[in-house]
Amino acid sequence: MRNIRDKIELYFAGMGRWVYQHRYLALIAVLGLTIALFSQLSKLTVDTSNDAFFHPDDPIRVEYNEFRREFGKDDHILVGFAPDEIFDTAFLKQLKQLQDEIEDKVPYVKQVTSLINVRNTYGQDDELIVEDLIDPIPESPEALAALKSKALANPFYRNYLLSEDGRFTAIAIEPVAVTTKRPPEETVSSENNQPSSSHLEYISTEEYGEMMDVLQPILDKYRDAGLISYAGGFPVVTDRLTGAIEQ
């Protein structure tokens, strides 16, 4: 082992002497290598997804892709809020306005769910009743109190859209699992007029970044108006990690 270490030390010592003796040539070589590397920066990509650890034809990745194409992804973005009172007419109207803006402007969104549009499902006699939890937003204190009791009593909202103590609520943003970026004539199957599975592209780290590039300014605008929010979830972490790596 010592012989190997001695050889390595002699090699580095010899390289140092060579660089000193041929300093101008060494400087030109380093500059040339640097320029060559910089010329490839436009082709550099950062992929922080779990998929990047597997080859595209890896059986595990292929099976997982088929699963998420069929059932979607669970990589939701959760935007949390802790106002003075959740069941307040002004807050609920602001929450609806924010949700509408997210649905209209943020790309690659499959579904947005909050207290504003969540379903209220319950059994009554021999019937299963499915209705909106809020329709319309209540104005009176009595109606707001009844809404609060109904929401807190529903176990499906608890620790998902509403905290157990009723002081924290969230908007759940579900991204699409697949996207189609090719021209329509290439992505549509002639049989059923549906996107061909061979042309589907699974949503990527880059597209999560595009989502956050639109979502973050929207949240900032509402923060400036007094609606404090906290964004979390895998797409948010991925975007922040990618940005840190790029910097």
Short mmCIF file of C-alpha atoms in Angstrom, two decimals, residues 96-215:
data_model
loop_
_atom_site.label_atom_id
_atom_site.label_comp_id
_atom_site.label_asym_id
_atom_site.label_seq_id
_atom_site.Cartn_x
_atom_site.Cartn_y
_atom_site.Cartn_z
CA LYS A 96 -61.87 30.52 -3.99
CA GLN A 97 -60.32 33.37 -5.95
CA LEU A 98 -56.85 31.89 -5.46
CA GLN A 99 -58.04 28.41 -6.47
CA ASP A 100 -59.68 29.75 -9.63
CA GLU A 101 -56.45 31.53 -10.58
CA ILE A 102 -54.39 28.38 -10.03
CA GLU A 103 -56.78 26.36 -12.20
CA ASP A 104 -56.71 28.97 -14.97
CA LYS A 105 -53.00 29.80 -15.08
CA VAL A 106 -50.79 27.01 -13.69
CA PRO A 107 -49.80 24.47 -16.39
CA TYR A 108 -49.87 20.67 -16.08
CA VAL A 109 -52.60 20.72 -13.43
CA LYS A 110 -55.04 17.83 -13.46
CA GLN A 111 -57.14 18.77 -10.45
CA VAL A 112 -57.24 21.33 -7.63
CA THR A 113 -59.06 20.43 -4.42
CA SER A 114 -59.85 22.55 -1.37
CA LEU A 115 -62.72 23.16 1.02
CA ILE A 116 -64.25 25.25 -1.76
CA ASN A 117 -64.95 22.35 -4.13
CA VAL A 118 -64.46 19.18 -2.08
CA ARG A 119 -67.31 16.66 -2.12
CA ASN A 120 -69.37 15.94 0.97
CA THR A 121 -70.47 12.30 0.86
CA TYR A 122 -72.73 10.74 3.46
CA GLY A 123 -75.44 8.13 3.87
CA GLN A 124 -79.05 8.97 4.55
CA ASP A 125 -81.51 6.13 5.10
CA ASP A 126 -80.82 3.84 2.13
CA GLU A 127 -79.33 6.60 -0.06
CA LEU A 128 -75.77 7.78 -0.68
CA ILE A 129 -75.74 11.58 -0.88
CA VAL A 130 -72.88 13.30 -2.78
CA GLU A 131 -72.87 17.09 -2.74
CA ASP A 132 -70.52 20.05 -2.54
CA LEU A 133 -69.39 20.95 0.95
CA ILE A 134 -69.75 24.66 0.17
CA ASP A 135 -72.49 25.80 -2.20
CA PRO A 136 -72.54 28.76 -2.03
CA ILE A 137 -70.09 30.39 0.40
CA PRO A 138 -72.17 31.16 3.52
CA GLU A 139 -72.56 34.72 4.74
CA SER A 140 -74.30 34.48 8.11
CA PRO A 141 -72.55 33.50 11.36
CA GLU A 142 -75.05 30.65 11.85
CA ALA A 143 -74.34 29.17 8.41
CA LEU A 144 -70.58 29.51 8.92
CA ALA A 145 -70.81 27.74 12.29
CA ALA A 146 -72.84 24.91 10.72
CA LEU A 147 -70.27 24.60 7.92
CA LYS A 148 -67.45 24.42 10.47
CA SER A 149 -69.17 21.65 12.43
CA LYS A 150 -69.86 19.67 9.25
CA ALA A 151 -66.26 19.98 7.99
CA LEU A 152 -64.63 19.09 11.31
CA ALA A 153 -66.91 16.06 11.68
CA ASN A 154 -65.84 14.58 8.33
CA PRO A 155 -62.84 12.22 8.80
CA PHE A 156 -61.94 12.41 5.09
CA TYR A 157 -60.97 16.09 5.40
CA ARG A 158 -59.00 15.65 8.61
CA ASN A 159 -55.21 16.00 8.20
CA TYR A 160 -55.70 16.40 4.45
CA LEU A 161 -57.60 19.62 3.74
CA LEU A 162 -58.19 20.54 7.34
CA SER A 163 -56.19 20.12 10.53
CA GLU A 164 -57.79 18.40 13.51
CA ASP A 165 -58.06 21.65 15.45
CA GLY A 166 -59.60 23.47 12.47
CA ARG A 167 -56.91 26.15 12.37
CA PHE A 168 -55.05 25.05 9.21
CA THR A 169 -56.40 24.31 5.74
CA ALA A 170 -54.82 23.46 2.41
CA ILE A 171 -55.25 23.47 -1.34
CA ALA A 172 -54.16 20.18 -2.97
CA ILE A 173 -52.84 20.57 -6.52
CA GLU A 174 -52.57 17.30 -8.47
CA PRO A 175 -50.27 17.44 -11.53
CA VAL A 176 -51.00 15.43 -14.64
CA ALA A 177 -49.11 12.15 -14.95
CA VAL A 178 -48.36 12.42 -18.67
CA THR A 179 -48.03 15.21 -21.21
CA THR A 180 -48.02 15.37 -25.00
CA LYS A 181 -45.63 17.83 -26.57
CA ARG A 182 -45.60 16.63 -30.17
CA PRO A 183 -47.91 18.03 -32.88
CA PRO A 184 -51.50 16.72 -32.69
CA GLU A 185 -51.18 14.73 -35.91
CA GLU A 186 -48.37 12.72 -34.33
CA THR A 187 -49.89 12.24 -30.89
CA VAL A 188 -53.42 11.23 -31.84
CA SER A 189 -54.22 7.61 -32.57
CA SER A 190 -56.30 7.04 -35.69
CA GLU A 191 -58.36 4.34 -33.96
CA ASN A 192 -59.93 6.18 -31.06
CA ASN A 193 -58.73 9.77 -31.53
CA GLN A 194 -56.77 9.48 -28.26
CA PRO A 195 -53.08 10.22 -27.56
CA SER A 196 -50.98 7.22 -28.49
CA SER A 197 -49.18 5.69 -25.49
CA SER A 198 -45.99 5.54 -27.54
CA HIS A 199 -46.01 9.37 -27.77
CA LEU A 200 -46.86 10.14 -24.15
CA GLU A 201 -44.17 11.86 -22.10
CA TYR A 202 -44.27 11.52 -18.32
CA ILE A 203 -44.17 14.82 -16.47
CA SER A 204 -40.58 15.78 -15.76
CA THR A 205 -38.53 17.83 -13.33
CA GLU A 206 -38.44 20.60 -15.94
CA GLU A 207 -42.24 20.72 -16.09
CA TYR A 208 -42.48 20.81 -12.30
CA GLY A 209 -40.25 23.88 -12.58
CA GLU A 210 -42.64 25.42 -15.12
CA MET A 211 -45.50 24.83 -12.68
CA MET A 212 -43.64 26.52 -9.84
CA ASP A 213 -42.57 29.43 -12.08
CA VAL A 214 -46.27 30.27 -12.49
CA LEU A 215 -47.55 29.21 -9.06
#
